[in-house]
PDB file of C-alpha atoms in Angstrom:
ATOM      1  CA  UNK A   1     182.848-106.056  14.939  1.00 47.00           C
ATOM      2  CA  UNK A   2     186.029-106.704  13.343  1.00 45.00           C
ATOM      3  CA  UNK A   3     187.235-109.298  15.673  1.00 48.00           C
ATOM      4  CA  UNK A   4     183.680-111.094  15.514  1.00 47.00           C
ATOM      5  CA  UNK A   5     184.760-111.150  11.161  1.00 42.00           C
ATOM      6  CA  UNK A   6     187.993-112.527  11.960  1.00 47.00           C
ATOM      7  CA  UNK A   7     186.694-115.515  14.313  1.00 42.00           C
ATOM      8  CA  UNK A   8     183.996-116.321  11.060  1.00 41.00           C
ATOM      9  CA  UNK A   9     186.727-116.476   8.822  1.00 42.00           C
ATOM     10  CA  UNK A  10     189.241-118.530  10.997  1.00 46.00           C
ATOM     11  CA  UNK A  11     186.157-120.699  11.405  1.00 46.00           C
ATOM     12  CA  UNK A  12     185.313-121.307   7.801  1.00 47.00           C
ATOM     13  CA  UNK A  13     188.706-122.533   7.791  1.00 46.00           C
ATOM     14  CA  UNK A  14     189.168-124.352   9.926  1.00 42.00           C
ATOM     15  CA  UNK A  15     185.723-126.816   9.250  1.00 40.00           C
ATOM     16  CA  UNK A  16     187.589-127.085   4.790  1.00 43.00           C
ATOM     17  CA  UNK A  17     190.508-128.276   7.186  1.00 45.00           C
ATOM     18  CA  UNK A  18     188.964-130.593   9.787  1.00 42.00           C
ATOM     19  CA  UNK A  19     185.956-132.164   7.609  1.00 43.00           C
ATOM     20  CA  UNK A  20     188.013-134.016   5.803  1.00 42.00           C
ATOM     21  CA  UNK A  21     189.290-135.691   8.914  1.00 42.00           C
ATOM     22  CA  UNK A  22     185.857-136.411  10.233  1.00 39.00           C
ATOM     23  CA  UNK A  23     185.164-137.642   6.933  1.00 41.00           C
ATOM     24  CA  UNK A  24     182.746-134.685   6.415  1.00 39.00           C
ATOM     25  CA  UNK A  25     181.534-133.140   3.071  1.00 41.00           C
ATOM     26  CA  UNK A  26     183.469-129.564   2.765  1.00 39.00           C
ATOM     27  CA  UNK A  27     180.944-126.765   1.876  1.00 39.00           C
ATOM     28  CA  UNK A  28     180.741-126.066  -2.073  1.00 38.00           C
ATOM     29  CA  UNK A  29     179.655-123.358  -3.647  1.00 39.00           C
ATOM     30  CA  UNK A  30     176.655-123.694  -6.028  1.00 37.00           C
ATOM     31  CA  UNK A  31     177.516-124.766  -9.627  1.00 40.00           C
ATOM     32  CA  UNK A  32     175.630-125.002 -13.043  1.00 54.00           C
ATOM     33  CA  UNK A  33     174.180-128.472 -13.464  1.00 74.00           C
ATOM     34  CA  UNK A  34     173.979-128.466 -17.195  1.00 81.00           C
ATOM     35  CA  UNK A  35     175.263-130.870 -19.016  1.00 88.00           C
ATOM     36  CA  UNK A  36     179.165-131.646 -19.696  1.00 93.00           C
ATOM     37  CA  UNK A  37     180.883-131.060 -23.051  1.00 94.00           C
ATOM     38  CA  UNK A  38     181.066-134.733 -23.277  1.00 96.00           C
ATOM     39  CA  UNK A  39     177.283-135.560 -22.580  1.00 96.00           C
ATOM     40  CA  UNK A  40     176.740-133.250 -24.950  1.00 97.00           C
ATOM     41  CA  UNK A  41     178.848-134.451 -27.623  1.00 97.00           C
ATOM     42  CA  UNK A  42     177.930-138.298 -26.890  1.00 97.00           C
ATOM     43  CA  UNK A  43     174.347-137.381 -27.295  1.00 97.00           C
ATOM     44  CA  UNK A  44     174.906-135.757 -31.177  1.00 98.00           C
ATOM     45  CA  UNK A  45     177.255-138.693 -31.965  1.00 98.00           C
ATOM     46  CA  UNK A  46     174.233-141.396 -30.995  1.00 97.00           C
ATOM     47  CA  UNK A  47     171.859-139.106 -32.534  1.00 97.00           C
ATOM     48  CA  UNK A  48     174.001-138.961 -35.997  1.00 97.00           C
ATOM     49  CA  UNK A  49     174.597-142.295 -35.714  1.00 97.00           C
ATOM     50  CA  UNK A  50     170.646-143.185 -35.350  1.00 97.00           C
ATOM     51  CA  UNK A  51     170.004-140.750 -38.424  1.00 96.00           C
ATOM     52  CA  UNK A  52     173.127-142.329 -40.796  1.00 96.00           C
ATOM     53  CA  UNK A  53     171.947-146.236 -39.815  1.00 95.00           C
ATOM     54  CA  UNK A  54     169.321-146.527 -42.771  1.00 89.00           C
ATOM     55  CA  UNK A  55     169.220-150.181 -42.011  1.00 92.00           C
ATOM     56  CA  UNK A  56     167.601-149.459 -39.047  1.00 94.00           C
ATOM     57  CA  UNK A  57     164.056-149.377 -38.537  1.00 95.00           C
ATOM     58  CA  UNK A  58     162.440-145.762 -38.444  1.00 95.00           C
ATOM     59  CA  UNK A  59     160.661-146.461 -34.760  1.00 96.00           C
ATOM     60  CA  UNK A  60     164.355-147.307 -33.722  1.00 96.00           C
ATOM     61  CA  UNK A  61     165.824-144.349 -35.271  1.00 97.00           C
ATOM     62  CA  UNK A  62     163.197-142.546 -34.225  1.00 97.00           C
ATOM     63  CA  UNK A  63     163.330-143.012 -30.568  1.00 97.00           C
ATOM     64  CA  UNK A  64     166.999-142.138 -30.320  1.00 97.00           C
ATOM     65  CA  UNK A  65     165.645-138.587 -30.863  1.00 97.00           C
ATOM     66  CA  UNK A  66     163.256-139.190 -28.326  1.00 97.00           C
ATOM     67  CA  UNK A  67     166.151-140.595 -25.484  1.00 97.00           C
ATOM     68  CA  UNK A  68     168.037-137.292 -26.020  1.00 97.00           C
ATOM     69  CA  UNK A  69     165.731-134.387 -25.284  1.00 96.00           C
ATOM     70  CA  UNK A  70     166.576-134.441 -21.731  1.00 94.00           C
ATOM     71  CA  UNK A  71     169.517-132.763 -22.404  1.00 95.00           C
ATOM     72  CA  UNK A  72     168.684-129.350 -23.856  1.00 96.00           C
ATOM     73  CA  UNK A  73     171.574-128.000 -25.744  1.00 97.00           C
ATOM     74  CA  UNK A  74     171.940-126.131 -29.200  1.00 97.00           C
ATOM     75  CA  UNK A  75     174.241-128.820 -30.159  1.00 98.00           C
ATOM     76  CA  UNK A  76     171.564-131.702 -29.253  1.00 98.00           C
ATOM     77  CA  UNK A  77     168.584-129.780 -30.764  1.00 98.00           C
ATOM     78  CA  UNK A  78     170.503-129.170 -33.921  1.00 98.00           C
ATOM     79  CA  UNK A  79     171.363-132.800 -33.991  1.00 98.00           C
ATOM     80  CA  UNK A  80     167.564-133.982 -33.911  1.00 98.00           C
ATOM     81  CA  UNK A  81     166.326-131.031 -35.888  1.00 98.00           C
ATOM     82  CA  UNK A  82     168.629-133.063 -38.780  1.00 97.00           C
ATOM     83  CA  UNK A  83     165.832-135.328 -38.443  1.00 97.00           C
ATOM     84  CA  UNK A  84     163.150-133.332 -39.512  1.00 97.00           C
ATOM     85  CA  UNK A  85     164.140-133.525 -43.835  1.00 95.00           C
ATOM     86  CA  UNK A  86     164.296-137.591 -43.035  1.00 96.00           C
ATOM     87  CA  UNK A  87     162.958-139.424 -45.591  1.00 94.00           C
ATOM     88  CA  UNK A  88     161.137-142.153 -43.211  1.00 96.00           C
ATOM     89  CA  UNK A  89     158.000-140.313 -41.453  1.00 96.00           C
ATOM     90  CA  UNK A  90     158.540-142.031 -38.326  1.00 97.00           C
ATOM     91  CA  UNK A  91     162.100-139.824 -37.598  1.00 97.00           C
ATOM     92  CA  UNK A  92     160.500-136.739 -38.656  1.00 97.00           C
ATOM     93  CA  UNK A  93     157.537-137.153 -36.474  1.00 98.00           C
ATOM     94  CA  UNK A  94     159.863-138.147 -33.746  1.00 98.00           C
ATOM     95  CA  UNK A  95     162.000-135.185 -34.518  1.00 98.00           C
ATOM     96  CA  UNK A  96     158.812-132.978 -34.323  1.00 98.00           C
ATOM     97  CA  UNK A  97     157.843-134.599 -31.215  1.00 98.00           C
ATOM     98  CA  UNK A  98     161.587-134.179 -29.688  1.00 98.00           C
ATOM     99  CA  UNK A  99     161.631-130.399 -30.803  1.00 98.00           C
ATOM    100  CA  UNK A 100     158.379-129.814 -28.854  1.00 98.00           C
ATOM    101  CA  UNK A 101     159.851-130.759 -25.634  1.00 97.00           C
ATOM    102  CA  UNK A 102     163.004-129.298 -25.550  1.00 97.00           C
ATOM    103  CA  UNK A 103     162.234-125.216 -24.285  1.00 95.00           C
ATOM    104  CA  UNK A 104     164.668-123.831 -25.828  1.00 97.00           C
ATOM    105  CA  UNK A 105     164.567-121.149 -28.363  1.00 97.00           C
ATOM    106  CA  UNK A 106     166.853-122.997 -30.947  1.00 98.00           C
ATOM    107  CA  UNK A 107     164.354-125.729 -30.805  1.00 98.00           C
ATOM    108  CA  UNK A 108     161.330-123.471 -31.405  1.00 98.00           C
ATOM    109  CA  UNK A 109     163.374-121.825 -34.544  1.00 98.00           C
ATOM    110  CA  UNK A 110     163.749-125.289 -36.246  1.00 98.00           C
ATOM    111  CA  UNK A 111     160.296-126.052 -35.798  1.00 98.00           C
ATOM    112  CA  UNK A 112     159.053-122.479 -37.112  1.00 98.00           C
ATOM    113  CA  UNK A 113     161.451-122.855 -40.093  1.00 97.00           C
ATOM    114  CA  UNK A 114     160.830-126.442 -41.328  1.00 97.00           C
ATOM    115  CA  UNK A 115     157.313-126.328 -40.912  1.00 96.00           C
ATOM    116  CA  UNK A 116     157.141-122.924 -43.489  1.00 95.00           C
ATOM    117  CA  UNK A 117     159.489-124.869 -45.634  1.00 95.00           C
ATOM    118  CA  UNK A 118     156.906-127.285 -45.490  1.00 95.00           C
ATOM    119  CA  UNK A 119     153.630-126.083 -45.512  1.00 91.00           C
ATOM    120  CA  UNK A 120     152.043-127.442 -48.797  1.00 91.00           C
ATOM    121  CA  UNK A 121     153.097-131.090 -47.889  1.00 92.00           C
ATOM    122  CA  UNK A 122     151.596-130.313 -44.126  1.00 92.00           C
ATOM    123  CA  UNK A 123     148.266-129.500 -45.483  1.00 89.00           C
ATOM    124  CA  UNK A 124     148.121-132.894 -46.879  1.00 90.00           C
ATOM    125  CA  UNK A 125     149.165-134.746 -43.648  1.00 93.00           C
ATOM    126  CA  UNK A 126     146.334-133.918 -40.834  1.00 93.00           C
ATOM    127  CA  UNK A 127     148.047-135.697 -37.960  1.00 95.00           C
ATOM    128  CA  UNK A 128     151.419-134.904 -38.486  1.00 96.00           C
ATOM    129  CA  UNK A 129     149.952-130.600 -39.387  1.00 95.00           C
ATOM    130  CA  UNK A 130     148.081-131.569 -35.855  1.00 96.00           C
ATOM    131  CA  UNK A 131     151.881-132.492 -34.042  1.00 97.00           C
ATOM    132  CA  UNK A 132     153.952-129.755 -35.022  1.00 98.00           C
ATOM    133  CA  UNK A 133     150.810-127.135 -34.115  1.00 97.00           C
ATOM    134  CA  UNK A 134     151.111-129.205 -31.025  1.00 98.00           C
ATOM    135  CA  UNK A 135     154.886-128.832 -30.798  1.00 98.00           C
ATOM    136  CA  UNK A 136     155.083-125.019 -31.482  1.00 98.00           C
ATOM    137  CA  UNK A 137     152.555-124.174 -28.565  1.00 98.00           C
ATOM    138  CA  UNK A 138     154.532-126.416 -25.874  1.00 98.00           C
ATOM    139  CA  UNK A 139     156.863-123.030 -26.302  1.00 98.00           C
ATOM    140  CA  UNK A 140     154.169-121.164 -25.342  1.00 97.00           C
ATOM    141  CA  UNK A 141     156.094-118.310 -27.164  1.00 98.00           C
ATOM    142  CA  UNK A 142     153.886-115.084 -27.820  1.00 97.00           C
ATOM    143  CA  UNK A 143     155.958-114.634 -31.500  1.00 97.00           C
ATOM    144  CA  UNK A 144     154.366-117.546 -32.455  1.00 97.00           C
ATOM    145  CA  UNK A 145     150.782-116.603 -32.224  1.00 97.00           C
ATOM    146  CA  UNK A 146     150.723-115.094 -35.114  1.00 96.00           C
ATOM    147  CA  UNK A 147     152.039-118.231 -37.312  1.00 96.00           C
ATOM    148  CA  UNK A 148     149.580-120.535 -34.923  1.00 96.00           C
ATOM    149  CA  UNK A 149     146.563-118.976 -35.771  1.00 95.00           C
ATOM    150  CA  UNK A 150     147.166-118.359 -39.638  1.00 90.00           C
ATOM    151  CA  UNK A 151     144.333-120.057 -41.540  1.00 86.00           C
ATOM    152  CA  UNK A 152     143.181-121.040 -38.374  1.00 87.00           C
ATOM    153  CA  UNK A 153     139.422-121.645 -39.725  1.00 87.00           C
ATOM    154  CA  UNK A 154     140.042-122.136 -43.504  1.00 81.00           C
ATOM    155  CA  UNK A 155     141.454-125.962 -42.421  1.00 71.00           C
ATOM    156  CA  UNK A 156     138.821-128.795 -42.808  1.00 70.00           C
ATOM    157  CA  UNK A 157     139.839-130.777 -40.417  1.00 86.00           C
ATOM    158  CA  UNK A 158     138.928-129.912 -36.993  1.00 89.00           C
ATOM    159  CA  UNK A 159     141.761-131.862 -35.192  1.00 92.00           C
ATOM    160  CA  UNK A 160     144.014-129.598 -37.054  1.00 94.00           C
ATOM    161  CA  UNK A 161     141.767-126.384 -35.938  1.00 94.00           C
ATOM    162  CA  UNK A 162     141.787-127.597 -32.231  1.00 95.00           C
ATOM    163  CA  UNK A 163     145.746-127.964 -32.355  1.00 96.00           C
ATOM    164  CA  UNK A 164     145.453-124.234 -33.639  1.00 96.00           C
ATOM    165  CA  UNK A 165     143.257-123.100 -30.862  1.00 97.00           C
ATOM    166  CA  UNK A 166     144.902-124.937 -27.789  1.00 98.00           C
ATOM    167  CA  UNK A 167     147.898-123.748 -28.568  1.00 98.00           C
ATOM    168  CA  UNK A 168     147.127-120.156 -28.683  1.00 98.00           C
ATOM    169  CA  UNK A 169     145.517-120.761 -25.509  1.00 98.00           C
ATOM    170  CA  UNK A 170     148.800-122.436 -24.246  1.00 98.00           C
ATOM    171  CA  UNK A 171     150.804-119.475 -24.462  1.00 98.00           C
ATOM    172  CA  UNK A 172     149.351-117.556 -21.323  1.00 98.00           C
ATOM    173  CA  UNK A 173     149.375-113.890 -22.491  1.00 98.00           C
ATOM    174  CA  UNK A 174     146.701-111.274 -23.181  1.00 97.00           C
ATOM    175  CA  UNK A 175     147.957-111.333 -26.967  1.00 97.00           C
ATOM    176  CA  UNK A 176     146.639-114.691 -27.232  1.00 98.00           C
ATOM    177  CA  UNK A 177     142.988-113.761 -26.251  1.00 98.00           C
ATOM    178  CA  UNK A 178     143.271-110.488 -28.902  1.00 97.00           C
ATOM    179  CA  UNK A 179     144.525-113.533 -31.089  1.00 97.00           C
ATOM    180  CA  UNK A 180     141.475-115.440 -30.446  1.00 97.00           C
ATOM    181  CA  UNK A 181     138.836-112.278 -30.872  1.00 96.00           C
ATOM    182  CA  UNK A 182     140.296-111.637 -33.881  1.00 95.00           C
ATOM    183  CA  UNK A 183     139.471-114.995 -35.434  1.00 94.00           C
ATOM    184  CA  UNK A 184     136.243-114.881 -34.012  1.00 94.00           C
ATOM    185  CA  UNK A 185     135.359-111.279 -35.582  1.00 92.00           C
ATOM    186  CA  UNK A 186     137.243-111.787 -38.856  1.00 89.00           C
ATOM    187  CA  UNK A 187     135.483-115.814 -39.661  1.00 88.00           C
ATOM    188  CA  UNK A 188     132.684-116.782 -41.263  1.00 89.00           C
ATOM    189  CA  UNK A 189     130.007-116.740 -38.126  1.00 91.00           C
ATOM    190  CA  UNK A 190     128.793-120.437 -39.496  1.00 91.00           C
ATOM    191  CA  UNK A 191     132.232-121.497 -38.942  1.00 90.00           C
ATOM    192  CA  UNK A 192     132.786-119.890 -36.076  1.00 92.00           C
ATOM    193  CA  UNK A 193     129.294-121.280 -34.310  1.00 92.00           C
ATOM    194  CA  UNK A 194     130.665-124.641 -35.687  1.00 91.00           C
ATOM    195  CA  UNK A 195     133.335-124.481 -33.407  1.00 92.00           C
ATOM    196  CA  UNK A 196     132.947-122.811 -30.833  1.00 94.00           C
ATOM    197  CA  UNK A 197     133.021-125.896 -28.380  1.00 94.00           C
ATOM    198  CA  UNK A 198     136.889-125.766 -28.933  1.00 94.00           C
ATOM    199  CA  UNK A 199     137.280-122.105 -28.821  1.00 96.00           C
ATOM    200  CA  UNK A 200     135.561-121.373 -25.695  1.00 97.00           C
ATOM    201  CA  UNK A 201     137.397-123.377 -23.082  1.00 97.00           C
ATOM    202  CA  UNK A 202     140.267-121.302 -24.720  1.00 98.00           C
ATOM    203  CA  UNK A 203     139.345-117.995 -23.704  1.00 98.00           C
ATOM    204  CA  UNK A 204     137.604-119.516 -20.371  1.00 98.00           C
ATOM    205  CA  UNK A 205     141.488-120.398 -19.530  1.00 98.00           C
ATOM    206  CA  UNK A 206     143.268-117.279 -20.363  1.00 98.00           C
ATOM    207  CA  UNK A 207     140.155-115.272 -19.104  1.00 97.00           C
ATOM    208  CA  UNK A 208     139.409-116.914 -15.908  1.00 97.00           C
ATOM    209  CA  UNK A 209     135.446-115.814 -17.104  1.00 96.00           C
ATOM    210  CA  UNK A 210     132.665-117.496 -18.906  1.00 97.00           C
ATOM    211  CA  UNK A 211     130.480-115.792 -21.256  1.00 96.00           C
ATOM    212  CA  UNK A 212     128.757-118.601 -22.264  1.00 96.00           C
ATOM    213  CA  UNK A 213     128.903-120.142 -26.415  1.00 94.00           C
ATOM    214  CA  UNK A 214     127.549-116.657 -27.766  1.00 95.00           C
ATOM    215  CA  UNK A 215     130.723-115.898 -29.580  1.00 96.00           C
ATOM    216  CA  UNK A 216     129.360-112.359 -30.183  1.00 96.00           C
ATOM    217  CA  UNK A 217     128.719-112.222 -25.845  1.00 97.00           C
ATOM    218  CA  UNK A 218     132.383-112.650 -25.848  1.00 97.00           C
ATOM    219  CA  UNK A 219     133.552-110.430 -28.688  1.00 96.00           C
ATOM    220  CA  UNK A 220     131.399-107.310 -27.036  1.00 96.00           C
ATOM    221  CA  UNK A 221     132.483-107.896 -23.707  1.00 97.00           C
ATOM    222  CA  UNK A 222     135.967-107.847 -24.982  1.00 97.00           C
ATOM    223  CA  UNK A 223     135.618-104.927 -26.701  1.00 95.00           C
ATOM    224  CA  UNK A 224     134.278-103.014 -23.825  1.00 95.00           C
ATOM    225  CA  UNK A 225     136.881-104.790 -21.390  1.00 95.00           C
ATOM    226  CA  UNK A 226     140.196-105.724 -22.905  1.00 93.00           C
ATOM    227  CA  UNK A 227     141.937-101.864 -22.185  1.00 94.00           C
ATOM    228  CA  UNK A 228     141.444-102.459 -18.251  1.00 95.00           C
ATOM    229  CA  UNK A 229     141.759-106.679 -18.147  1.00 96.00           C
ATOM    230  CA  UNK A 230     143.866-107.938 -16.657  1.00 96.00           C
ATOM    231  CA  UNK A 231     145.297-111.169 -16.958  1.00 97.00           C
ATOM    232  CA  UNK A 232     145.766-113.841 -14.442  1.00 96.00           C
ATOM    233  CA  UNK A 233     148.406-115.188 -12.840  1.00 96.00           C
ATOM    234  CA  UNK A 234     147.589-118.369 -13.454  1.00 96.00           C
ATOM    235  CA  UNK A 235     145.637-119.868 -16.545  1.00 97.00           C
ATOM    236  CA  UNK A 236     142.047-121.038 -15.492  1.00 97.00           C
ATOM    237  CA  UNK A 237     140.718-125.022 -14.193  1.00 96.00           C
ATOM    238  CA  UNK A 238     138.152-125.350 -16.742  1.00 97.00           C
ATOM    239  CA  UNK A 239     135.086-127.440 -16.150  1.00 95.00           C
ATOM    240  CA  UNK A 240     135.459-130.942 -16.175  1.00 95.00           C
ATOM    241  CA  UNK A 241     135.019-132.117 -19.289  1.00 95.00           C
ATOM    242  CA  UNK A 242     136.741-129.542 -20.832  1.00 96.00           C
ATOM    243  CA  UNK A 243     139.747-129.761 -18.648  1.00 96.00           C
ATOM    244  CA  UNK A 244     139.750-133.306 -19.637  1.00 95.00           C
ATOM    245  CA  UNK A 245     139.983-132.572 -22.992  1.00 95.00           C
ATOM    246  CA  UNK A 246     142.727-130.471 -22.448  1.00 97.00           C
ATOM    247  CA  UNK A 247     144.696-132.735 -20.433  1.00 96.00           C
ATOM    248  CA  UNK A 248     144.031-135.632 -22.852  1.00 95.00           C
ATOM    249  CA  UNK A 249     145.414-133.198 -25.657  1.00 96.00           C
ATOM    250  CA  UNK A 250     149.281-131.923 -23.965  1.00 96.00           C
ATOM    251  CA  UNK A 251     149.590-135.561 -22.503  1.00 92.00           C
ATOM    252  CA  UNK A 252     148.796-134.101 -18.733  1.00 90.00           C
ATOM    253  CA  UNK A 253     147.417-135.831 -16.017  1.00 83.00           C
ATOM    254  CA  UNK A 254     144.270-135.583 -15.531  1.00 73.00           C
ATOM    255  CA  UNK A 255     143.348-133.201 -12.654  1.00 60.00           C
ATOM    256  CA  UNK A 256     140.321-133.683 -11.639  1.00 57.00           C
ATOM    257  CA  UNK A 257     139.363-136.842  -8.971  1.00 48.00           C
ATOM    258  CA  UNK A 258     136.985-139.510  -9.775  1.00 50.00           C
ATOM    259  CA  UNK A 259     133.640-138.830  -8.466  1.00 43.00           C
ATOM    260  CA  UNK A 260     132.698-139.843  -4.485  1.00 41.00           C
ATOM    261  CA  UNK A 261     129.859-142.174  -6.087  1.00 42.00           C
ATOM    262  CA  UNK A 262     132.781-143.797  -7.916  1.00 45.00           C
ATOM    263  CA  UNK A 263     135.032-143.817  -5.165  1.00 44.00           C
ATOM    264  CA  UNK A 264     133.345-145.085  -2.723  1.00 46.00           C
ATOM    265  CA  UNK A 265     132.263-148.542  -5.224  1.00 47.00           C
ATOM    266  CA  UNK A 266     132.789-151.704  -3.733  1.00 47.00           C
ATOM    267  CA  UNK A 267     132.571-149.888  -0.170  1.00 46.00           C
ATOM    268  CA  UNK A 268     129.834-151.708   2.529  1.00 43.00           C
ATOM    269  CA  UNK A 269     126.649-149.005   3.073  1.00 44.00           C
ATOM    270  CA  UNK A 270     126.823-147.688   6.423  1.00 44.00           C
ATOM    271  CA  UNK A 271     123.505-147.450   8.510  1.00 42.00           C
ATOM    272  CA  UNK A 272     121.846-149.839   6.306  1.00 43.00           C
ATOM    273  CA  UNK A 273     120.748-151.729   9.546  1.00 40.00           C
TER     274      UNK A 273
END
């Protein structure tokens, strides 16, 4: 046994000595493939330098952001998150946008902590409301849930109320359906029956179940069944053109195929003869 160690060994060295005679790659051991100091500190100084050239126009400045989330560092994200207090809304909506993308807890905290800093002026703003909701729930962190679905139904505008409910929905953890029952049970039941289009593909993907657009079908069966449920592994396909909402909403591709009446256009009839 020994002696069968010793030839492995003598072997191991003797291929780092050969291979690069025969021009052969030596055997490396597995490193961390994040990115360098200096990536890292070339990305903040072209992200500074986008956010100090006032000159420039905001879509420049504001896809500079944009170019950098690839690299996901604290430095990088706290680079961008500079953006956010810009006074042109193109660079904050890019830094929002940027922020989103980049899973990474320091990205999430700048996100959580401008947009209570700026609630009031949110409110007033629909879309851009609609785009950090949006970029909190691409974390699909359960400690947001909480901050995601405050208000939830007291907001007018429903693009703002399906940002709240998708992205609950994204974060794929029972909490999110108790979430989601507890709007649903604490809501004005007009409200609620006003919108439940949006909120039932939500609990149809954490569920995996259907109980059809009776929000109080779903509220008893959840009272009777959350203890014992169990969640799925994976979140639910939801019918088609929910799923296409979905998709349309995160950016996704869409996942379902184009009909076979629709495919098959343009193709000659068989056995027309």
């Amino acid at each position: 046994m020994i002696e069968s160690m010793r030839l492995v060994v003598s072997a191991s060295k003797l291929v780092l000595l050969v291979a690069p005679m025969l021009g052969m790659a030596a055997p490396v051991e597995a490193q961390d493939e994040g990115p360098t100091k200096e990536q890292v500190e070339a990305a903040v100084e072209r992200i500074e330098t986008a956010l100090e050239d006032r000159k420039a126009e905001g879509a420049v400045r504001g896809n500079a952001l944009r170019a950098e989330t690839g690299l996901v560092h604290p430095a990088v994200i706290a680079a961008i998150a500079k953006g956010l207090g810009d006074r042109e809304p193109l660079v904050t909506d890019a830094a929002i946008e940027s922020l989103g993308q980049m899973r990474h807890r320091d990205a999430l905290t700048a996100l959580t902590k401008w947009g209570k800093r700026s609630r009031k002026a949110l409110e007033k703003e629909t879309e851009r409301m609609t785009a950090w909701i949006k970029a909190i729930g691409r974390h699909q962190d359960v400690d947001s849930l909480e901050l995601l679905a405050k208000d939830a139904f007291k907001q007018d505008a429903r693009d703002v109320l399906m940002a709240r409910i998708y992205a609950i929905a994204n974060v794929h953890a029972k909490e999110s359906i108790e979430v989601l029952m507890d709007l649903l049970t604490s809501t004005d039941a007009r409200r609620v029956n006003n919108n439940f289009r949006t909120v039932r593909p939500a609990l149809m993907r954490l569920t995996g179940i259907d109980h059809g657009n009776d929000p109080l079908a779903w509220t008893k069966w959840w009272r009777g069944a959350k203890r014992s449920f169990e969640l799925p592994k994976e979140p639910a396909t939801l019918p088609r053109q929910d799923q296409t909402r979905w998709d349309r909403f995160w950016g996704n591709e869409v996942r379902y195929e184009r009909t076979e009446r629709r495919s098959r256009r343009g193709q000659d009839p068989e056995d027309d003869e």
